[in-house]
């Protein structure tokens, strides 16, 4: 089931680590409990074998952690969605920077920094002790550098941005299959996400992460084939993200991007992908979708904003394009600019009360300033379902607005009545214009014109959605009769005393 | 009205490909779906009505996901209060009450948020076992079988036929041949558009004549 979540990353356990104490506490309660991943010295601990979850946030180790043991945990709990750091980078092998095998580089900047899971030959490395992170550069603090022939590095992290589709999570799943030392085939309950954003599956054998490139492959989307059968008694656990099939039925998610590729190949007369590889078409589809969705303002959302007392500036999601409405405890906040704000109060940074105005962009591109500065805490209460109800409205700050489209979703973010034709013209335009044996510039220009014409039509269709709206007095155009009274025409020589 | 299969036969004859050698049935069907989508949007010739239950506490209804072929609303009628609900702008609601999202009562106004969502003001807080009728224009009628009737009136069958023929000719880079069909398509589309509006207006005129108002 899709659940909006807050992630807790690389958090140390609370408790006395004296070699005798076995009971520790996590700061929040992992929900669902199975999502807790607890590491001791970089090795994943197995529930019931290594520890018991006694209560919501209390763990009881079977063996007391030693003083020098490094304990860390990752988990999540339902709360918000749509915050920076919602895009996932999976199973990424960091690149070597400047031939220095102690300095590695990630494709993105992890956000938050704690979300980075850096595995060296399957063992989770300790930040500050094994490596340090600056921006997207990872410096190894170990005695030896990275040897690509021997070492298997994997990183998993989140980075800034908003994922349009909220995935479901499989936690602590025991893959189906007999662990008898001979069997190498195991099955998963769902298909791990990995078509576009990377490979989300993490499989641990006896607490050590195995590699999708070196240790196993897939015979079908849910069946894993290990290169070597796991030994008898091995404990295998899988964690991954997947798309809940029940949610695909929703109309806005009914069209998988992968499904449109054969259709486009037929239109390109390249069914066997000899001229344009599937990856090229997928890339163009993604680009096209972003261009079209951006032009049509197709993604509207509501999301809660957590308010903290005395904090006036809040960071908005990186891909929030435009705010259409903000409510604070159900009351609308008026958007004003910095000049108006300074006129309202020269001490706007210190005035504390219930916010009535908001100003965007002057405190950084993603900064939202509330005025007066809130004098109370308003935690996030709604999830992606209840945000459309009034249940929490009186005790929450809610923002509505349009999103910049992203490429990370597997589904189209466009209305189904226009996306296929439009995407098709875009892809044909781009494919025929690309360098290579398929290049036909005249044809490319033809489809460019078709695409532009289609976009004009699309804008009309999207505007017509509002055509049933009744005109009010406020809708009267600002120019024309009736808006301003005519200037009086005075008689000739009016006021002249003879 | 013709079925998908009847259209397919006509199109194959236009392309001199009765046995489907150059263009398979699936090529033809995909193109037909694209063309049908466009004709529905351009001419607004297909209207329908959906019955939607009032949910407790719900402010914003996801109509797009809830009604499979919904494109845009035309009218709304609340069965609970036996009254029409008017579509207005959010600015109008803000002027009425800056906290209109908190108001609880029988809905009087609806706010079209975007192609997907519809907001109600006021809205019901306790669950009521009643519903509203949403009259809407269809934007996408999924063609899933050969026997399915395509909702285009008979005199205008050529419109879709021309679209698909031109579209398929384009896929084999026969742009000049396609142009003839595109020209016919555009002409037919315009006629159908006028027909849909005129058909509605004629009724209106007659009603006014009956009342001796339209003198």
XYZ file of C-alpha atoms in Angstrom:
713
model
C 0.000 0.000 0.000
C 1.226 3.482 -0.759
C 2.096 5.383 2.384
C 3.684 8.796 2.637
C 6.664 8.571 4.948
C 9.262 10.463 6.865
C 12.637 8.781 6.749
C 15.023 8.499 9.657
C 18.562 7.839 8.500
C 21.776 6.774 10.150
C 20.455 7.397 13.627
C 22.334 6.143 16.660
C 20.437 4.196 19.289
C 19.664 5.657 22.673
C 20.885 3.531 25.560
C 23.869 2.750 27.715
C 26.460 0.974 25.599
C 28.581 -0.550 28.344
C 28.915 -4.116 27.160
C 26.171 -5.344 29.460
C 23.044 -3.377 28.543
C 20.855 -4.993 25.924
C 17.956 -2.594 25.772
C 18.077 0.387 23.453
C 15.555 2.835 22.113
C 15.027 4.504 18.748
C 14.003 8.162 18.798
C 10.743 7.527 16.949
C 8.681 4.429 16.401
C 9.388 2.619 13.141
C 6.087 2.157 11.315
C 5.654 -0.505 10.118
C 7.966 -2.193 12.645
C 9.512 -4.329 9.894
C 11.013 -1.251 8.234
C 13.665 -0.971 10.954
C 17.126 -1.787 9.664
C 19.525 -2.067 12.537
C 23.259 -2.356 11.845
C 25.984 -3.484 14.190
C 29.457 -2.727 12.821
C 28.033 -2.441 9.341
C 26.219 -5.793 9.393
C 22.438 -5.877 9.276
C 20.937 -7.401 12.391
C 18.057 -9.797 11.926
C 14.894 -9.442 13.922
C 14.327 -12.389 16.297
C 17.793 -13.811 15.589
C 19.854 -10.821 16.718
C 17.314 -8.675 18.499
C 13.667 -8.379 19.457
C 11.520 -5.352 18.970
C 9.935 -5.268 22.414
C 7.717 -2.231 22.013
C 7.152 0.444 19.408
C 10.603 1.943 19.680
C 12.408 -0.398 22.087
C 14.843 -3.030 20.853
C 16.238 -5.833 22.951
C 19.492 -7.333 21.693
C 20.114 -11.035 22.189
C 23.783 -10.236 22.755
C 24.903 -7.079 24.490
C 26.596 -4.667 22.114
C 30.217 -4.054 23.075
C 31.436 -0.597 23.973
C 33.304 -0.200 20.688
C 30.460 -1.514 18.505
C 29.024 0.910 16.003
C 25.240 0.831 16.150
C 23.079 2.674 13.683
C 19.586 2.330 12.331
C 17.369 3.383 9.450
C 13.580 3.432 9.504
C 10.573 5.466 8.568
C 7.156 6.377 9.856
C 4.034 7.744 8.164
C 3.791 11.462 8.059
C 4.651 13.832 5.320
C 5.569 13.457 1.717
C 6.836 15.963 -0.759
C 9.907 17.252 0.848
C 13.352 17.799 -0.499
C 15.223 14.553 -0.512
C 12.450 12.487 -1.966
C 14.239 11.177 -4.997
C 16.096 7.919 -4.694
C 19.513 6.945 -5.992
C 19.877 3.189 -5.861
C 22.830 0.815 -6.100
C 25.022 3.561 -7.482
C 28.708 2.760 -7.820
C 30.598 5.980 -7.044
C 33.101 7.102 -9.662
C 36.787 7.650 -8.991
C 37.739 11.317 -9.042
C 41.002 12.396 -10.692
C 42.474 8.900 -10.515
C 42.682 9.284 -6.767
C 41.328 6.045 -5.376
C 40.655 7.674 -2.041
C 38.277 10.251 -3.517
C 35.012 9.104 -5.032
C 32.163 11.016 -6.563
C 28.410 10.438 -6.460
C 26.072 11.461 -9.263
C 23.931 13.573 -6.936
C 24.377 15.402 -3.662
C 22.774 13.281 -0.928
C 19.989 15.107 0.818
C 19.780 14.797 3.694
C 23.423 13.835 4.117
C 22.483 11.097 6.596
C 20.499 9.273 3.939
C 23.710 7.996 2.365
C 24.296 4.281 2.813
C 27.789 3.456 1.624
C 28.548 -0.256 1.409
C 32.067 -1.599 0.974
C 31.935 -5.262 -0.006
C 28.492 -5.445 1.535
C 29.429 -3.869 4.869
C 27.886 -0.519 5.783
C 30.624 2.059 6.288
C 30.632 4.448 9.226
C 30.424 8.150 8.354
C 33.234 10.147 9.926
C 35.174 7.007 10.650
C 35.389 5.217 7.308
C 34.576 8.108 5.014
C 33.668 11.759 4.922
C 31.214 13.449 2.600
C 31.465 16.931 1.162
C 28.813 17.852 -1.388
C 28.828 14.778 -3.646
C 32.494 13.947 -3.022
C 33.209 11.010 -0.816
C 36.665 10.777 0.763
C 37.807 7.432 2.101
C 39.419 7.574 5.521
C 40.421 3.922 5.508
C 44.016 2.748 5.227
C 43.616 1.493 1.687
C 41.938 3.050 -1.309
C 39.325 1.624 -3.600
C 40.446 -1.162 -5.927
C 37.800 -1.569 -8.654
C 39.030 -5.088 -9.448
C 38.482 -6.362 -5.931
C 36.138 -4.091 -4.047
C 32.414 -3.870 -4.630
C 31.058 -0.460 -3.717
C 27.395 0.409 -3.584
C 25.667 3.563 -2.446
C 22.022 4.226 -1.771
C 20.785 7.698 -0.891
C 18.102 10.281 -1.441
C 18.568 13.624 -3.093
C 16.700 16.898 -3.528
C 13.532 16.803 -5.555
C 10.097 15.399 -5.325
C 9.078 12.033 -6.610
C 5.634 12.397 -8.206
C 4.664 8.793 -7.587
C 4.888 7.624 -4.000
C 6.236 4.088 -3.935
C 5.301 1.254 -1.647
C 7.951 -0.463 0.432
C 8.735 -4.115 1.028
C 10.548 -4.503 4.345
C 12.362 -7.445 5.831
C 10.868 -9.711 3.212
C 12.076 -13.294 3.237
C 12.417 -14.259 -0.443
C 10.622 -17.478 -1.360
C 12.949 -20.462 -1.855
C 14.679 -23.219 0.040
C 17.996 -22.399 1.681
C 19.637 -25.815 1.301
C 22.994 -24.916 -0.154
C 21.928 -26.036 -3.645
C 19.038 -23.775 -4.496
C 20.057 -20.464 -6.042
C 16.608 -19.315 -7.160
C 14.474 -17.147 -4.905
C 11.312 -15.175 -5.551
C 10.106 -11.802 -4.368
C 6.501 -10.863 -3.649
C 6.591 -7.757 -5.879
C 8.585 -6.253 -8.707
C 11.283 -3.918 -7.328
C 11.324 -0.454 -8.837
C 14.359 -0.053 -10.973
C 13.371 0.698 -14.532
C 14.169 4.387 -14.518
C 15.635 5.506 -11.233
C 18.040 2.657 -10.556
C 17.756 -0.574 -8.749
C 15.969 -0.314 -5.428
C 16.451 -3.880 -4.180
C 18.743 -4.491 -1.220
C 19.328 -8.159 -0.422
C 21.289 -9.063 2.674
C 22.685 -12.537 3.212
C 23.640 -12.963 6.845
C 23.524 -9.213 7.219
C 25.889 -8.462 4.344
C 24.557 -6.646 1.293
C 25.049 -8.571 -1.939
C 25.538 -6.884 -5.274
C 23.094 -6.962 -8.161
C 25.968 -6.791 -10.633
C 28.364 -9.286 -9.042
C 26.349 -11.695 -6.935
C 22.963 -12.230 -8.533
C 20.740 -11.566 -11.518
C 17.098 -11.870 -12.448
C 15.391 -14.578 -14.478
C 12.155 -12.626 -14.443
C 11.210 -9.391 -12.647
C 10.475 -11.180 -9.369
C 12.854 -14.139 -9.530
C 16.427 -13.813 -8.308
C 19.158 -16.185 -9.423
C 22.237 -16.088 -7.198
C 25.597 -16.885 -8.793
C 26.353 -19.117 -5.810
C 23.620 -20.815 -3.836
C 23.406 -19.342 -0.329
C 24.878 -21.820 2.197
C 22.614 -23.841 4.461
C 21.339 -21.750 7.358
C 21.833 -18.446 5.588
C 19.500 -15.679 6.616
C 18.234 -13.801 3.555
C 16.322 -10.560 3.838
C 15.126 -8.206 1.101
C 14.177 -4.525 1.272
C 12.929 -2.689 -1.808
C 10.493 -0.219 -3.243
C 7.756 -1.284 -5.585
C 4.686 0.053 -7.259
C 1.536 -1.221 -5.697
C -0.496 -2.823 -8.439
C -3.749 -1.783 -6.805
C -2.812 1.858 -7.303
C -2.102 1.421 -11.007
C -5.827 1.175 -11.564
C -6.159 4.887 -10.840
C -6.592 6.680 -14.117
C -3.673 9.065 -13.588
C -1.352 6.119 -13.157
C -2.848 3.782 -15.705
C -0.196 4.345 -18.323
C 3.236 2.993 -17.734
C 5.965 4.735 -19.664
C 7.401 1.383 -20.598
C 4.143 0.501 -22.394
C 4.325 3.349 -24.867
C 7.706 2.314 -26.278
C 6.400 -0.432 -28.632
C 3.764 2.012 -29.927
C 6.450 4.579 -30.685
C 8.684 1.967 -32.296
C 5.863 1.046 -34.654
C 5.433 4.701 -35.551
C 9.159 4.972 -36.179
C 9.099 1.779 -38.267
C 11.801 0.437 -35.985
C 10.139 -2.368 -34.070
C 13.396 -4.250 -33.540
C 15.150 -1.134 -32.180
C 17.891 -1.261 -34.798
C 18.001 2.485 -35.336
C 16.826 3.929 -32.043
C 17.566 1.902 -28.878
C 14.801 1.593 -26.315
C 16.852 3.633 -23.842
C 16.972 6.514 -26.336
C 13.216 6.455 -26.820
C 12.639 6.277 -23.058
C 14.915 9.252 -22.532
C 13.066 11.300 -25.145
C 9.705 10.245 -23.694
C 10.837 11.524 -20.303
C 12.063 14.804 -21.747
C 8.877 15.212 -23.754
C 6.682 14.531 -20.777
C 8.499 17.120 -18.681
C 8.227 19.735 -21.444
C 4.547 19.101 -22.041
C 3.557 18.844 -18.380
C 5.469 22.023 -17.612
C 3.658 23.909 -20.372
C 0.263 22.618 -19.289
C 0.709 22.990 -15.505
C -0.681 19.514 -15.171
C 0.361 18.519 -11.653
C -1.521 20.200 -8.830
C -0.890 19.118 -5.258
C -1.669 19.908 -1.660
C 0.833 19.212 1.049
C 1.224 20.068 4.725
C 3.968 22.336 5.989
C 5.337 21.657 9.461
C 5.379 24.899 11.466
C 7.812 25.589 14.268
C 7.372 28.375 16.789
C 9.641 31.411 16.179
C 10.714 30.129 12.753
C 9.649 32.518 9.982
C 11.279 31.005 6.903
C 10.533 27.545 5.555
C 12.093 25.552 2.765
C 9.690 24.488 0.049
C 9.981 21.368 -2.099
C 12.572 21.851 -4.793
C 10.120 21.270 -7.599
C 7.264 23.423 -6.376
C 6.571 25.625 -9.368
C 3.874 27.949 -8.112
C 1.796 28.364 -4.984
C -1.913 28.778 -5.605
C -3.080 28.910 -2.011
C -1.764 28.684 1.550
C -3.974 28.161 4.539
C -2.935 28.457 8.157
C -5.412 26.731 10.429
C -7.861 26.932 7.522
C -7.478 30.680 6.940
C -6.026 31.848 3.683
C -2.688 33.647 3.773
C -2.264 36.477 1.282
C 0.849 36.389 -0.852
C 2.769 39.658 -0.797
C 6.181 40.801 -1.987
C 9.089 41.977 0.094
C 8.301 45.647 -0.390
C 4.766 45.207 0.915
C 6.146 43.162 3.775
C 8.530 45.926 4.779
C 5.656 48.429 4.698
C 3.512 46.153 6.835
C 6.162 45.972 9.498
C 9.765 47.151 9.574
C 10.437 44.513 12.225
C 8.810 41.688 10.309
C 11.486 39.236 11.364
C 10.549 39.529 15.032
C 6.800 40.059 15.032
C 5.205 36.911 16.412
C 1.590 35.954 16.134
C -0.644 33.956 13.809
C 0.636 34.262 10.216
C -1.619 36.196 7.855
C 0.740 36.871 4.953
C 3.367 34.917 3.063
C 6.173 35.932 0.777
C 8.058 33.638 -1.548
C 11.517 33.672 -3.069
C 13.079 36.598 -1.188
C 14.647 34.304 1.362
C 16.156 32.059 -1.272
C 14.486 30.494 -4.275
C 12.851 27.810 -2.155
C 12.280 30.052 0.868
C 8.788 30.868 2.110
C 8.518 33.606 4.728
C 5.461 33.768 6.934
C 4.420 37.024 8.571
C 3.910 37.396 11.470
C 6.365 34.712 12.530
C 4.395 31.778 13.970
C 4.293 31.632 17.719
C 3.282 27.989 17.924
C 4.217 24.586 16.642
C 1.936 23.035 14.025
C 3.196 19.567 13.244
C 2.341 17.757 10.059
C -0.787 15.711 10.526
C -2.090 14.861 7.066
C -0.929 12.281 4.619
C -1.611 12.160 0.902
C -5.197 11.024 1.445
C -6.330 13.144 4.364
C -4.864 16.303 2.825
C -7.979 16.490 0.619
C -10.257 16.357 3.664
C -10.867 18.975 6.335
C -9.868 16.615 9.148
C -6.636 18.357 10.115
C -7.234 21.699 8.472
C -7.801 23.603 11.729
C -4.482 22.449 13.138
C -2.253 22.504 10.108
C -0.634 24.743 7.533
C -1.461 23.525 4.029
C 0.007 24.621 0.714
C -1.628 24.064 -2.672
C 0.246 24.607 -5.894
C 1.637 23.340 -9.124
C 4.729 21.209 -9.461
C 7.530 21.232 -11.924
C 7.225 17.841 -13.583
C 9.923 15.302 -12.860
C 11.332 12.418 -14.806
C 11.403 10.033 -11.896
C 7.944 8.573 -12.141
C 7.102 5.430 -14.026
C 3.719 6.828 -14.934
C 2.639 9.680 -17.136
C 1.807 12.909 -15.349
C -0.450 14.071 -18.168
C -4.168 13.602 -18.792
C -4.754 10.447 -20.792
C -6.834 12.161 -23.474
C -3.873 14.019 -24.849
C -0.608 12.454 -23.755
C -0.133 9.738 -26.398
C -0.541 11.845 -29.510
C 1.559 14.630 -28.069
C 4.363 12.395 -26.854
C 4.364 10.627 -30.187
C 4.904 13.832 -32.169
C 7.641 14.881 -29.763
C 9.462 11.564 -30.015
C 9.202 11.419 -33.812
C 10.488 14.987 -34.052
C 13.459 14.273 -31.807
C 14.282 10.813 -33.175
C 14.316 11.907 -36.810
C 16.418 14.918 -35.827
C 19.063 12.946 -33.959
C 22.533 12.330 -35.322
C 22.742 8.824 -36.710
C 21.429 6.589 -39.457
C 17.834 7.467 -38.660
C 18.288 11.186 -39.226
C 15.798 12.707 -41.702
C 15.696 16.417 -41.032
C 12.693 17.192 -43.218
C 10.606 14.585 -41.467
C 11.839 15.862 -38.140
C 10.679 19.381 -39.014
C 7.315 18.017 -40.122
C 6.746 16.368 -36.759
C 8.016 19.438 -34.945
C 5.241 21.404 -36.618
C 2.750 18.674 -35.694
C 3.934 18.767 -32.099
C 3.620 22.539 -31.865
C 0.160 22.430 -33.396
C -0.844 19.689 -30.958
C 0.426 21.730 -28.026
C -1.748 24.656 -29.097
C -4.715 22.309 -29.074
C -3.712 20.872 -25.694
C -3.615 24.306 -24.130
C -7.118 24.899 -25.461
C -8.357 21.596 -23.986
C -6.822 22.390 -20.617
C -8.375 25.862 -20.614
C -11.773 24.461 -21.542
C -11.736 22.525 -18.288
C -12.660 25.837 -16.633
C -15.241 26.882 -19.208
C -18.207 25.993 -16.992
C -17.120 28.547 -14.441
C -19.682 31.304 -14.061
C -18.466 34.807 -14.718
C -18.519 37.056 -11.691
C -18.193 40.797 -11.429
C -14.553 40.317 -10.552
C -14.013 38.618 -13.922
C -14.864 41.732 -15.920
C -11.803 42.793 -17.912
C -9.969 45.785 -16.531
C -10.325 47.739 -19.754
C -13.617 48.698 -21.362
C -16.843 50.322 -20.377
C -18.181 50.093 -16.931
C -14.925 49.661 -15.083
C -14.269 53.326 -14.382
C -16.792 56.161 -14.470
C -16.431 58.503 -17.411
C -14.881 61.881 -16.760
C -17.679 64.495 -16.592
C -18.016 66.750 -19.620
C -18.473 70.243 -18.337
C -20.355 72.959 -20.224
C -18.338 75.446 -22.188
C -16.829 78.240 -20.087
C -17.900 76.422 -16.933
C -16.666 78.334 -13.904
C -15.545 81.382 -15.877
C -16.980 84.481 -14.341
C -17.620 87.173 -16.869
C -22.879 4.938 -35.567
C -20.266 2.452 -36.627
C -18.303 -0.086 -34.654
C -14.539 -0.164 -34.453
C -14.430 -3.108 -36.851
C -16.572 -1.305 -39.416
C -14.236 1.667 -39.277
C -11.266 -0.642 -39.609
C -12.673 -2.203 -42.774
C -13.272 1.186 -44.347
C -9.799 2.411 -43.488
C -8.154 -0.702 -44.877
C -10.057 -0.145 -48.110
C -8.838 3.460 -48.251
C -5.288 2.198 -47.892
C -5.787 -0.659 -50.351
C -4.742 -3.015 -47.591
C -7.823 -5.130 -46.968
C -5.828 -8.069 -45.643
C -3.816 -5.926 -43.251
C -0.409 -6.594 -44.793
C 1.047 -3.121 -44.353
C -0.993 -1.960 -41.406
C -1.972 -4.432 -38.740
C -5.260 -4.287 -36.876
C -3.445 -3.002 -33.787
C -1.833 -0.161 -35.794
C -5.256 0.782 -37.059
C -6.849 0.539 -33.593
C -4.162 2.648 -31.938
C -4.534 5.326 -34.547
C -8.305 5.138 -34.235
C -8.104 5.659 -30.496
C -5.886 8.713 -30.992
C -8.243 10.108 -33.596
C -11.326 9.398 -31.518
C -9.760 11.185 -28.521
C -9.106 14.220 -30.665
C -12.574 14.280 -32.230
C -14.181 14.087 -28.777
C -12.123 16.995 -27.495
C -12.485 19.141 -30.594
C -16.218 18.694 -31.101
C -17.389 17.927 -27.537
C -19.896 15.587 -29.111
C -20.071 13.093 -26.254
C -21.636 14.057 -22.932
C -22.260 11.836 -19.977
C -23.308 11.933 -16.341
C -21.694 10.416 -13.262
C -23.212 9.915 -9.874
C -20.732 10.691 -7.111
C -21.333 10.040 -3.433
C -20.687 12.859 -0.977
C -17.856 11.772 1.291
C -17.612 12.904 4.878
C -15.160 15.761 5.412
C -14.102 15.775 1.778
C -13.185 19.149 0.321
C -11.561 18.159 -2.924
C -12.875 15.375 -5.156
C -10.519 13.677 -7.561
C -12.950 13.518 -10.453
C -10.379 12.608 -13.064
C -9.438 9.380 -11.309
C -12.967 8.678 -10.145
C -14.742 9.021 -13.480
C -12.935 7.004 -16.140
C -13.690 9.138 -19.215
C -14.078 12.560 -17.618
C -12.665 15.601 -19.362
C -14.457 18.718 -18.083
C -17.512 19.460 -15.951
C -20.629 20.980 -17.472
C -23.109 21.068 -14.621
C -23.603 19.676 -11.128
C -26.746 18.805 -9.269
C -26.877 17.962 -5.586
C -29.431 15.283 -4.870
C -29.099 15.969 -1.174
C -30.324 19.557 -1.389
C -32.138 19.315 -4.752
C -30.311 22.247 -6.219
C -27.810 23.025 -8.931
C -24.300 23.728 -7.791
C -22.571 26.659 -9.486
C -18.994 26.559 -10.676
C -17.007 29.544 -9.490
C -13.475 30.750 -9.117
C -11.400 30.353 -5.966
C -11.138 34.147 -5.746
C -14.905 34.303 -5.446
C -14.847 31.815 -2.580
C -12.030 33.697 -0.882
C -14.108 36.852 -1.029
C -17.048 35.054 0.536
C -14.975 33.595 3.338
C -11.230 33.511 3.655
C -11.599 30.256 5.569
C -14.131 28.721 3.189
C -12.450 25.354 3.430
C -13.680 25.136 7.017
C -17.341 25.776 6.224
C -19.667 22.833 6.812
C -23.091 22.657 5.184
C -24.797 21.558 1.979
C -22.624 22.545 -1.008
C -23.694 25.579 -3.039
C -20.607 26.224 -5.091
C -17.900 24.151 -6.720
C -14.445 25.314 -7.590
C -12.708 23.739 -10.601
C -9.153 23.368 -9.361
C -7.634 21.805 -12.446
C -8.339 18.965 -14.845
C -8.290 16.558 -11.928
C -9.827 18.095 -8.821
C -13.074 19.765 -7.895
C -13.481 21.622 -4.593
C -16.841 22.019 -2.847
C -18.002 24.918 -0.719
C -19.449 24.370 1.808
C -18.869 20.682 2.281
C -20.472 17.960 4.334
C -18.800 16.992 7.583
C -20.904 14.055 8.714
C -21.288 11.288 6.185
C -24.576 11.556 4.347
C -25.955 8.809 2.205
C -26.561 10.954 -0.819
C -24.805 12.006 -3.961
C -24.454 14.565 -6.698
C -24.834 14.237 -10.439
C -21.911 15.497 -12.430
C -22.712 16.201 -16.068
C -19.487 16.213 -18.012
C -17.854 16.107 -21.407
C -16.087 12.896 -22.289
C -12.433 13.272 -23.160
C -11.447 9.693 -23.704
C -13.679 6.783 -24.571
C -11.446 3.726 -24.499
C -12.053 1.457 -27.478
C -11.617 -2.009 -26.100
C -13.484 -4.244 -28.528
C -14.263 -4.467 -32.231
C -17.984 -4.372 -31.567
C -17.882 -1.167 -29.576
C -19.876 1.691 -31.056
C -17.987 4.878 -31.692
C -20.003 7.877 -30.521
C -19.855 9.922 -33.693
C -23.107 10.525 -35.592
C -23.426 8.716 -38.913
C -23.181 11.655 -41.326
C -19.748 12.385 -39.838
C -18.225 8.909 -39.986
C -15.763 10.194 -42.534
C -14.121 12.415 -39.927
C -12.536 9.595 -37.984
C -11.967 7.555 -41.114
C -9.960 10.408 -42.641
C -7.957 10.927 -39.465
C -6.860 7.305 -39.274
C -6.113 7.042 -42.980
C -3.969 10.183 -42.898
C -2.300 9.140 -39.698
C -1.339 5.714 -41.033
C -0.058 7.207 -44.273
C 2.158 9.470 -42.205
C 3.771 6.531 -40.481
C 5.124 5.365 -43.837
C 6.249 8.902 -44.714
C 3.550 9.430 -47.343
C 3.048 12.987 -46.238
C 1.595 14.327 -49.485
C -1.009 11.583 -49.689
C -1.807 12.210 -46.050
C -2.379 15.905 -46.693
C -5.490 15.184 -48.765
C -6.999 13.206 -45.934
C -5.951 15.795 -43.330
C -7.722 18.496 -45.337
C -10.887 16.381 -45.486
C -10.562 15.594 -41.794
C -10.291 19.241 -40.787
C -13.255 20.167 -42.955
C -15.399 17.362 -41.534
C -14.299 18.175 -38.005
C -15.430 21.762 -38.383
C -18.798 20.628 -39.750
C -19.282 18.247 -36.850
C -18.333 20.961 -34.383
C -20.907 23.315 -35.887
C -23.472 20.535 -35.974
C -23.053 19.744 -32.268
C -23.582 23.372 -31.289
C -26.395 23.976 -33.812
C -28.221 20.883 -32.668
C -28.276 22.202 -29.131
C -29.222 25.731 -30.219
C -32.107 24.586 -32.394
C -33.817 23.129 -29.359
C -33.225 26.323 -27.502
C -34.683 28.403 -30.338
C -37.737 26.203 -30.556
C -38.389 26.540 -26.845
C -38.166 30.283 -27.114
C -40.454 30.286 -30.156
C -42.959 28.168 -28.284
C -43.056 30.813 -25.631
C -43.355 33.550 -28.265
C -40.364 35.278 -26.790
C -38.002 35.050 -29.719
C -39.884 37.465 -32.009
